[in-house]
Short mmCIF file of C-alpha atoms in Angstrom, two decimals:
data_model
loop_
_atom_site.label_atom_id
_atom_site.label_comp_id
_atom_site.label_asym_id
_atom_site.label_seq_id
_atom_site.Cartn_x
_atom_site.Cartn_y
_atom_site.Cartn_z
CA ASN P 42 96.50 95.30 87.57
CA ARG P 43 97.54 97.26 90.59
CA SER P 44 96.55 100.62 89.07
CA ALA P 45 93.23 99.15 87.97
CA ALA P 46 92.59 97.85 91.48
CA ALA P 47 93.46 101.26 92.93
CA THR P 48 91.11 102.98 90.51
CA GLU P 49 88.32 100.57 91.38
CA GLU P 50 88.94 101.15 95.09
CA GLU P 51 88.75 104.94 94.64
CA ALA P 52 85.50 104.59 92.69
CA THR P 53 84.03 102.41 95.43
CA THR P 54 85.17 104.85 98.10
CA ALA P 55 83.57 107.76 96.26
CA LEU P 56 80.20 106.00 96.44
CA ILE P 57 80.29 105.93 100.25
CA SER P 58 78.30 108.84 101.63
CA PRO P 59 80.03 111.38 103.92
CA TYR P 60 77.46 110.55 106.61
CA THR P 61 78.60 106.92 106.64
CA ARG P 62 82.23 107.97 106.88
CA VAL P 63 81.54 110.36 109.74
CA LEU P 64 79.73 107.64 111.69
CA ALA P 65 82.54 105.17 110.99
CA CYS P 66 85.14 107.62 112.32
CA GLN P 67 83.05 108.34 115.40
CA VAL P 68 82.58 104.63 116.19
CA LEU P 69 86.28 103.93 115.65
CA HIS P 70 87.23 106.90 117.81
CA ARG P 71 85.03 105.69 120.63
CA LEU P 72 86.46 102.18 120.33
CA CYS P 73 90.02 103.50 120.44
CA THR P 74 89.19 105.55 123.52
CA LEU P 75 87.33 102.87 125.48
CA GLN P 76 89.13 99.73 124.28
CA PRO P 77 92.59 100.74 123.00
CA SER P 78 94.05 97.27 123.62
CA VAL P 79 91.48 95.82 121.22
CA ALA P 80 91.51 98.57 118.60
CA GLN P 81 95.27 99.05 118.22
CA PRO P 82 96.18 95.51 117.04
CA GLN P 83 93.27 95.49 114.61
CA LEU P 84 94.31 98.81 113.08
CA LEU P 85 97.91 97.70 112.72
CA ARG P 86 96.88 94.46 111.03
CA ALA P 87 94.30 96.03 108.72
CA PRO P 88 95.62 96.26 105.12
CA ASN P 89 96.58 99.91 104.58
CA GLY P 90 94.19 100.90 107.36
CA LEU P 91 96.44 103.58 108.87
CA HIS P 92 97.54 104.77 105.44
CA ARG P 93 93.92 105.29 104.38
CA LEU P 94 93.26 107.36 107.50
CA GLY P 95 96.40 109.37 106.80
CA ASP P 96 95.29 110.01 103.22
CA LEU P 97 92.14 111.68 104.53
CA LEU P 98 94.37 114.32 106.15
CA GLN P 99 96.29 115.14 102.99
CA PRO P 100 95.43 118.54 101.47
CA SER P 101 95.70 116.99 98.01
CA SER P 102 92.79 114.65 98.70
CA HIS P 103 89.83 115.96 96.70
CA VAL P 104 87.31 113.32 97.77
CA VAL P 105 87.32 114.26 101.44
CA ASP P 106 84.27 116.03 102.81
CA GLU P 107 84.94 118.74 105.39
CA GLN P 108 82.97 116.91 108.11
CA VAL P 109 84.82 113.67 107.35
CA ARG P 110 88.15 115.44 107.66
CA ASN P 111 87.16 117.04 110.96
CA GLU P 112 86.19 113.66 112.43
CA THR P 113 89.40 112.14 111.07
CA LEU P 114 91.42 114.86 112.79
CA LEU P 115 89.83 114.00 116.13
CA LEU P 116 90.46 110.30 115.58
CA ALA P 117 94.05 110.83 114.45
CA ALA P 118 94.85 112.93 117.52
CA THR P 119 94.08 109.87 119.65
CA LEU P 120 95.83 107.36 117.40
CA ALA P 121 98.99 109.50 117.23
CA GLN P 122 99.51 108.92 120.95
CA TRP P 123 100.29 105.26 120.25
CA PRO P 124 104.01 104.75 119.45
CA ALA P 125 103.40 102.01 116.85
CA VAL P 126 100.89 104.15 114.96
CA ALA P 127 103.11 107.23 115.23
CA GLN P 128 106.04 105.45 113.61
CA VAL P 129 103.89 104.23 110.72
CA TRP P 130 102.55 107.72 110.04
CA ILE P 131 105.92 109.45 110.38
CA PHE P 132 107.61 107.10 107.92
CA SER P 133 104.66 107.44 105.54
CA GLY P 134 105.18 111.21 105.35
CA LEU P 135 102.08 112.31 107.26
CA PRO P 136 103.90 115.17 109.08
CA ASP P 137 104.50 116.89 105.73
CA GLY P 138 100.82 116.56 104.90
CA LEU P 139 99.76 117.90 108.30
CA LEU P 140 101.99 120.95 107.94
CA GLU P 141 100.71 121.62 104.45
CA LEU P 142 97.16 121.32 105.75
CA ALA P 143 98.01 123.79 108.55
CA VAL P 144 99.45 126.50 106.31
CA THR P 145 97.17 126.12 103.27
CA PRO P 146 94.26 128.60 103.19
CA SER P 147 90.85 126.97 102.94
CA ASP P 148 87.81 128.06 100.99
CA GLY P 149 85.84 128.92 104.12
CA ASP P 150 86.24 131.71 106.64
CA ASP P 151 88.99 129.91 108.53
CA GLY P 152 92.18 130.11 106.53
CA GLY P 153 95.44 128.32 107.11
CA GLY P 154 98.43 129.59 109.06
CA LEU P 155 98.52 131.65 112.23
CA THR P 156 95.83 134.19 111.25
CA ARG P 157 92.68 133.85 113.37
CA GLY P 158 93.87 130.56 114.88
CA SER P 159 91.74 128.18 112.83
CA VAL P 160 90.54 125.05 114.66
CA LEU P 161 91.68 123.03 111.66
CA VAL P 162 95.23 124.33 112.11
CA GLN P 163 95.12 123.65 115.86
CA ASP P 164 93.99 120.05 115.32
CA ALA P 165 96.59 119.39 112.62
CA LEU P 166 99.38 120.71 114.85
CA ALA P 167 98.07 118.76 117.84
CA ILE P 168 98.40 115.54 115.83
CA LEU P 169 101.91 116.50 114.74
CA HIS P 170 102.80 117.25 118.36
CA ASN P 171 101.59 113.82 119.44
CA LEU P 172 103.63 112.22 116.67
CA VAL P 173 106.92 113.92 117.54
CA LEU P 174 106.52 113.14 121.24
CA HIS P 175 107.75 109.64 120.43
CA THR P 176 110.99 110.93 118.88
CA ALA P 177 112.49 111.37 122.37
CA HIS P 178 112.89 107.57 122.60
CA HIS P 179 113.69 107.20 118.89
CA PRO P 180 116.15 109.97 117.86
CA HIS P 181 116.40 108.60 114.33
CA ILE P 182 112.77 109.57 113.75
CA GLY P 183 113.50 113.18 114.65
CA GLU P 184 116.51 113.18 112.34
CA LEU P 185 114.24 111.85 109.61
CA LEU P 186 111.99 114.88 109.98
CA LEU P 187 114.78 117.47 110.24
CA SER P 188 117.30 116.23 107.70
CA ASP P 189 116.35 113.04 105.88
CA GLY P 190 112.78 113.88 104.94
CA PRO P 191 111.59 114.47 101.38
CA SER P 192 111.46 118.25 101.84
CA PRO P 193 113.25 119.32 105.07
CA GLU P 194 113.73 122.94 103.94
CA LEU P 195 110.08 123.35 103.03
CA TRP P 196 109.12 121.66 106.31
CA GLY P 197 111.21 124.16 108.27
CA GLN P 198 109.82 127.12 106.31
CA ARG P 199 106.26 126.10 107.07
CA MET P 200 107.01 125.74 110.75
CA ALA P 201 108.71 129.15 110.77
CA SER P 202 105.74 130.78 109.00
CA LEU P 203 103.51 129.66 111.87
CA LEU P 204 105.78 131.60 114.26
CA ASP P 205 105.56 134.86 112.30
CA LEU P 206 103.74 137.22 114.68
CA ARG P 207 103.09 139.63 111.82
CA ARG P 208 100.49 137.17 110.52
CA GLY P 209 98.30 137.60 113.59
CA GLN P 210 94.81 138.95 113.04
CA HIS P 211 95.39 142.22 114.91
CA PHE P 212 98.77 142.72 113.23
CA MET P 213 97.38 142.32 109.73
CA HIS P 214 94.07 144.09 110.44
CA PRO P 215 94.54 146.64 113.27
CA GLU P 216 90.97 147.86 112.79
CA THR P 217 89.74 144.54 114.25
CA ASN P 218 91.53 145.17 117.54
CA PRO P 219 88.82 146.12 120.10
CA LEU P 220 91.40 147.81 122.33
CA ALA P 221 92.49 150.12 119.51
CA ASN P 222 88.87 150.90 118.65
CA GLN P 223 88.12 151.75 122.28
CA LYS P 224 91.11 154.07 122.55
CA SER P 225 90.17 155.77 119.30
CA LYS P 226 86.64 156.22 120.62
CA ASN P 227 87.96 157.71 123.86
CA LEU P 228 90.20 160.09 121.90
CA SER P 229 87.24 161.18 119.76
CA GLN P 230 85.15 161.82 122.86
CA THR P 231 87.99 163.83 124.40
CA LYS P 232 88.26 166.01 121.28
CA THR P 233 84.49 166.55 121.26
CA LYS P 234 84.51 167.64 124.90
CA SER P 235 87.45 169.94 124.22
CA LYS P 236 85.61 171.64 121.34
CA GLN P 237 82.49 172.00 123.47
CA GLN P 238 84.55 173.56 126.24
CA ASP P 239 86.03 176.03 123.73
CA VAL P 240 82.51 177.08 122.66
CA ASP P 241 81.44 177.54 126.28
CA ASP P 242 84.52 179.61 127.02
CA LEU P 243 83.83 181.79 123.97
CA ASP P 244 80.28 182.44 125.15
CA ASP P 245 81.57 183.37 128.59
CA LEU P 246 84.13 185.69 127.03
CA ILE P 247 81.47 187.49 124.99
CA GLN P 248 79.15 187.84 127.96
CA SER P 249 81.80 189.02 130.36
CA SER P 250 84.76 191.14 129.34
CA ASN P 251 86.43 190.45 132.70
CA LYS P 252 86.99 186.75 131.92
CA THR P 253 89.91 185.66 129.84
CA LYS P 254 90.23 182.39 128.03
CA THR P 255 93.44 180.49 128.52
CA ALA P 256 94.57 178.93 125.26
CA PRO P 257 96.22 175.53 125.39
CA THR P 258 99.92 175.35 124.65
CA GLY P 259 101.30 173.68 121.52
CA ASP P 260 102.51 170.68 123.52
CA GLN P 261 99.12 170.16 125.12
CA THR P 262 97.36 170.38 121.76
CA GLY P 263 99.76 167.85 120.27
CA GLU P 264 99.17 165.45 123.15
CA GLU P 265 95.39 165.73 122.76
CA ASP P 266 95.46 165.18 118.97
CA ARG P 267 98.01 162.38 119.07
CA GLU P 268 96.64 158.99 118.02
CA PRO P 269 96.87 156.27 120.68
CA VAL P 270 99.63 153.71 120.25
CA VAL P 271 98.23 150.20 120.64
CA VAL P 272 100.52 147.18 120.61
CA PRO P 273 98.82 144.35 118.68
CA ARG P 274 98.35 141.11 120.59
CA LEU P 275 97.65 137.59 119.43
CA LEU P 276 94.22 136.06 119.79
CA ALA P 277 93.88 133.24 122.31
CA SER P 278 93.52 130.72 119.49
CA GLU P 279 96.65 132.13 117.80
CA GLU P 280 98.58 131.72 121.03
CA VAL P 281 97.60 128.02 121.08
CA ILE P 282 99.13 127.59 117.62
CA LEU P 283 102.28 129.47 118.62
CA LYS P 284 102.80 127.39 121.77
CA THR P 285 102.20 124.12 119.95
CA VAL P 286 104.75 124.96 117.26
CA LEU P 287 107.33 125.97 119.89
CA ASN P 288 106.73 122.72 121.78
CA ILE P 289 107.25 120.74 118.57
CA TRP P 290 110.54 122.50 117.92
CA CYS P 291 111.71 121.91 121.50
CA ILE P 292 110.98 118.19 121.22
CA LEU P 293 112.77 117.85 117.89
CA LEU P 294 115.83 119.88 118.88
CA GLN P 295 116.46 118.48 122.34
CA ASP P 296 119.53 116.24 122.65
CA ARG P 297 120.40 116.74 118.98
#
């Protein structure tokens, strides 16, 4: 009976248009922002209300429209600031789902992980940050995430992957670094001017036998032809991800 009821609920949910879901999330978000004392008790008393919102943030959910998920991320970032809601979501395994969502590449231009600093990844980590903020007053919740969770090793690996600087956009694709392109352009212009100067000096030498052309030394030639060394830097959006992950680790590891 229970599986039949769940199947019927999923079928009913699938009939709801994404537009209706987006509006519902926006109205609920506004209510939680303007009247939190009214919205919080209702959400906690609603049958599986918080669990349904958490399911929308699971990467394995195939019925979630991208716009619905984006609105749910904004709503969840506000709800995660409430201690009662944070405890429900932590014990329901939402942090694992948020991390999986953050590191899983999407079908669009914005992939998962550190590369390019996707807004989706930033929002997912912001929710996780708000959730773990409450572990300072409840150390057992932090221990649940670090040691007693369903997949603590995988959880740690995903967090560590978000700190891998080699996955930055300019590290993986140096040609996209505007600073490197500018230095390469300057080097090309310098070489062009040097060749032009050599031609002018040759003309002067032909016209006047009294002038001598000074040839550049080997060291000077090597310095001119040497490619510029550019240290890759993270994008501003990638720095946001890096700082958020470090803050999460600091919260979880303090007083442990």
